[in-house]
Every structure is written in structure tokens, then in C-alpha cells.
């Protein structure tokens, strides 16, 4: 199966369990647990690139910016994403360094990664991604007027800012990431989906889906495996409904049919399946989706869902 180069995408729950407050102690505990899950994989195959989500962390920063004292400038969303790449890159790198044993102790590099998107992406006409604080309708209308934000009612109640989630077209640091991996480093990259920039390298107020960005990076570095680790054992048909069926090994043709039948909602399983389809189509490799708690078995294709060519 090719060169073994493996992209491992960590979901938000690998850094902060759902419902956690987000204290530094909680984060260290959770990230260290995730790192322990990766040790077996890395000891067998150190040619690994780790990617991660940043939803709660970027939300935290944006909220903090909104609550700065008057006169203190707010930072932009692209800068917030860059901050989370440093924040989570540090947690992941440091945790891995602590749990890997002496002989396999790698050099870990967290790379600040920019990802190109197109200003012509239809996502800019229809922002969908909720970020930051919850507001009343009146506050939301004021923010929309004053800052030009798009505000929408959140299904969980209240109004929130929505930003576009355009398609990742190109990972600017892909070549550097590839060199680092082939020189023996474990690399953390495209954190939070990457910092979005446009065709003219202007920063963009948007967020990129981390699963789609992971697939894009995998394609560009010539990876043969994409392993998406999350909080469910894999991909199911009729998820949470009567007739629920967990998928093991499925071909590209089969998963595309299931996708068209609407089994994978946008914002959760949808982008993971779409990322897997794009990766397998472009590389002829295998994409796996499974539980972080079974990382090694997912990597070995003994657990989880595996999308294979055909
Ligand atoms: P992550 O933070 O890892 O990206 P998400 O919450 O975005 O995690 O996506 C994982 C979630 O997708 C699961 O917790 C599950 O509730 C949901 N999900 C939706 N549809 C499906 C499906 N068809 N099969 C499995 N999980 C699904
Ligand atoms: Mg997700």
C-alpha cells in the first residue's frame, strides 16, 4: 500500500471532550490520552502527519476578543486560527514527546499552515459555520450593522455569527511538511483546517473544514493512508435510527451511493466521508474513519470503516 505515509486527523474530542469546560488541566489530560493512542502506530510507522480540529478553541479566542476592554483592538479570524495552531500544536507535540519512549522519540514539528481558498467559492454567498458567542436578536442586528457580520439563529438557541467554510484548494506548506516527514519528523499541520488565504494570498475571514483540509494535504504530500479519528466506531447507515448498520470495508462506488442517499449530515460525518472520497479518488490509497480509542486497530484496518478504491 504505497509509501506508508499516513495522515492522522484528530477530532475535537481528542483535545476537549464534549461538555468539558476547557481548563488547561482538562486539555493536557485529554491530549495526553490521545497521544498514548498514537504511540503504537508511530512506533510501527513514524511517517505520520497529524492534523486536528480547533472548533472550541477558535470559539474561545473569538469570544475573548469580543470581551476585550474598549480601545483594545480585536484580532481577525485568520489570526485566531493561527493562534490555535500554536496552542494545539504545542499540546500535541509536547504530549507525544512525553509518551514516546527514548528510542522512538521523534522530532515533532508543529507547522503553521496556510490553505488557499477561492473568493469565487459559493460558500461565501452562504456562510454556515457558527463561531463565537451567543447573542439576542437585538444584539445580533447591531453587530451585523456595525461589523458587517452575518448572524443566524443557532439551533441550540440565540443568534451567532456565521462564517463561510470554503473548499481547501492548496496547502501552501505542503512541500515543507513533506520534507520534514521524510527527514524523520512527526509533523502537526493544517490545524483547524488551516489558515485561509485567497488566490492573492490575502487572509480570509472563514474557516476550513479540518477533514477536507487533511485530505487535501494527504493528496499533496503523496500519502497512501488517511485515518480520521473521532468519537464513534466508524461510519453507519441510518445512524441513530432503526436499521442502523456500521460499515466495515466499502468501495468508493458504494460510499458515493450512500452519500447520495443522505446518510452523512453536513458538519459532522458528511465532511469526513467527502474527504475520504476525495483522498481515495486522488491517491488510490485507503481512507479510514474510526474511534480514537481504537486508533491502532483502525490503522491496522481491524476496526472502523475503510474506504477503498473500486
Ligand atoms: P469531530 O470533532 O471528530 O470532527 P464530529 O462531531 O464533527 O466529530 O463528527 C462525528 C459525529 O458524527 C459523531 O459523534 C456522530 O454523532 C455523527 N454522525 C452523524 N452521522 C453519522 C453516521 N452516519 N455515522 C456515524 N456517525 C455519524
Ligand atoms: Mg467535525
Coordinates of N, CA and C in Angstrom, one line a residue, residues 52 54 58 61 76-87 110-118 124 164 166-173 189-199 201-210 213-214:
X52 N -5.6 18.3 13.1 CA -6.6 18.4 14.2 C -7.6 19.5 14.0
X54 N -10.2 22.6 15.6 CA -10.0 23.7 16.6 C -11.3 24.4 17.0
X58 N -11.0 28.0 18.8 CA -11.2 29.3 18.0 C -12.4 30.0 18.5
X61 N -11.2 32.0 21.6 CA -10.4 33.2 21.3 C -11.3 34.3 20.7
X76 N -8.2 39.4 13.9 CA -9.0 38.8 12.9 C -9.1 37.3 13.0
X77 N -10.1 36.7 12.3 CA -10.3 35.2 12.4 C -9.1 34.4 11.9
X78 N -8.4 34.9 10.9 CA -7.2 34.1 10.4 C -6.1 34.1 11.5
X79 N -6.0 35.2 12.2 CA -5.0 35.3 13.3 C -5.4 34.3 14.4
X80 N -6.7 34.3 14.7 CA -7.2 33.4 15.7 C -6.9 31.9 15.3
X81 N -7.1 31.6 14.1 CA -6.8 30.2 13.6 C -5.3 29.9 13.8
X82 N -4.5 30.9 13.4 CA -3.0 30.7 13.6 C -2.7 30.5 15.1
X83 N -3.4 31.2 16.0 CA -3.1 31.1 17.4 C -3.5 29.7 17.9
X84 N -4.6 29.1 17.3 CA -4.9 27.8 17.7 C -4.0 26.7 17.2
X85 N -3.4 27.0 16.1 CA -2.4 26.0 15.5 C -1.2 26.0 16.5
X86 N -0.8 27.1 17.0 CA 0.3 27.1 18.0 C -0.1 26.5 19.3
X87 N -1.2 26.8 19.8 CA -1.8 26.3 21.0 C -1.9 24.8 21.0
X110 N 5.4 21.3 14.8 CA 4.1 21.8 14.5 C 4.2 23.0 13.5
X111 N 3.7 22.9 12.4 CA 3.9 23.8 11.3 C 2.6 24.7 11.2
X112 N 2.9 26.0 11.2 CA 1.8 27.0 11.0 C 1.5 26.8 9.5
X113 N 0.2 26.5 9.2 CA -0.1 26.1 7.8 C -1.2 27.0 7.2
X114 N -1.0 27.5 6.0 CA -2.0 28.3 5.3 C -2.6 27.5 4.2
X115 N -3.9 27.7 3.9 CA -4.5 26.9 2.9 C -5.3 27.9 2.0
X116 N -5.1 27.7 0.7 CA -5.7 28.6 -0.3 C -7.1 28.2 -0.6
X117 N -8.0 29.2 -0.6 CA -9.4 29.0 -1.0 C -9.7 30.0 -2.1
X118 N -10.8 29.9 -2.8 CA -11.2 30.8 -3.8 C -12.2 31.8 -3.4
X124 N -19.0 31.6 0.1 CA -19.0 33.0 0.5 C -20.4 33.6 0.4
X164 N -18.2 31.7 6.3 CA -18.2 30.7 5.2 C -17.2 29.6 5.5
X166 N -15.2 27.6 3.0 CA -14.9 27.3 1.6 C -14.0 26.0 1.5
X167 N -14.0 25.5 0.3 CA -13.2 24.3 0.0 C -11.7 24.6 0.0
X168 N -10.9 23.7 0.6 CA -9.5 23.9 0.6 C -9.0 23.5 -0.8
X169 N -8.2 24.4 -1.5 CA -7.7 24.1 -2.8 C -6.2 23.7 -2.8
X170 N -5.4 24.3 -1.9 CA -4.0 24.1 -1.9 C -3.4 24.4 -0.6
X171 N -2.6 23.5 -0.1 CA -1.9 23.7 1.2 C -0.5 24.3 0.9
X172 N -0.4 25.6 1.3 CA 0.8 26.3 0.9 C 2.1 25.7 1.5
X173 N 2.1 25.1 2.6 CA 3.3 24.5 3.2 C 3.4 23.0 2.9
X189 N 0.1 19.5 11.3 CA -0.1 20.5 10.2 C -1.6 20.7 10.0
X190 N -1.9 21.6 9.1 CA -3.3 22.1 8.8 C -4.3 22.1 10.0
X191 N -3.7 22.5 11.2 CA -4.6 22.6 12.4 C -5.8 23.5 12.1
X192 N -6.9 23.0 12.6 CA -8.2 23.8 12.4 C -8.6 23.9 10.9
X193 N -8.0 23.1 10.1 CA -8.3 23.2 8.6 C -7.4 24.1 7.9
X194 N -6.5 24.8 8.7 CA -5.5 25.7 8.1 C -6.0 27.2 8.1
X195 N -5.1 28.1 7.9 CA -5.4 29.5 7.9 C -5.8 29.8 6.5
X196 N -7.1 30.3 6.3 CA -7.5 30.5 4.9 C -6.9 31.8 4.3
X197 N -6.4 31.7 3.1 CA -5.9 32.8 2.3 C -6.5 32.7 0.9
X198 N -6.6 33.8 0.2 CA -7.2 33.7 -1.1 C -6.2 33.6 -2.2
X199 N -6.6 33.6 -3.5 CA -5.7 33.5 -4.6 C -4.6 34.5 -4.6
X201 N -3.2 35.6 -1.8 CA -2.6 35.4 -0.5 C -3.1 36.5 0.5
X202 N -4.3 37.0 0.3 CA -4.9 37.9 1.3 C -5.6 37.0 2.3
X203 N -5.5 37.3 3.6 CA -6.2 36.5 4.6 C -7.7 36.6 4.4
X204 N -8.4 35.5 4.8 CA -9.9 35.5 4.5 C -10.6 35.2 5.8
X205 N -11.7 35.9 6.1 CA -12.5 35.6 7.3 C -13.4 34.4 7.0
X206 N -12.8 33.2 7.3 CA -13.6 32.0 7.0 C -12.9 30.9 7.8
X207 N -13.5 29.7 7.9 CA -12.8 28.6 8.5 C -13.0 27.4 7.5
X208 N -11.9 26.6 7.5 CA -11.9 25.5 6.5 C -12.1 24.2 7.3
X209 N -12.9 23.3 6.8 CA -13.1 22.0 7.4 C -11.8 21.2 7.6
X210 N -11.6 20.7 8.8 CA -10.3 20.1 9.0 C -10.2 18.7 8.3
X213 N -9.4 19.6 4.6 CA -8.0 20.1 4.6 C -7.0 18.9 4.7
X214 N -7.3 18.0 5.6 CA -6.4 16.8 5.8 C -6.3 16.0 4.6

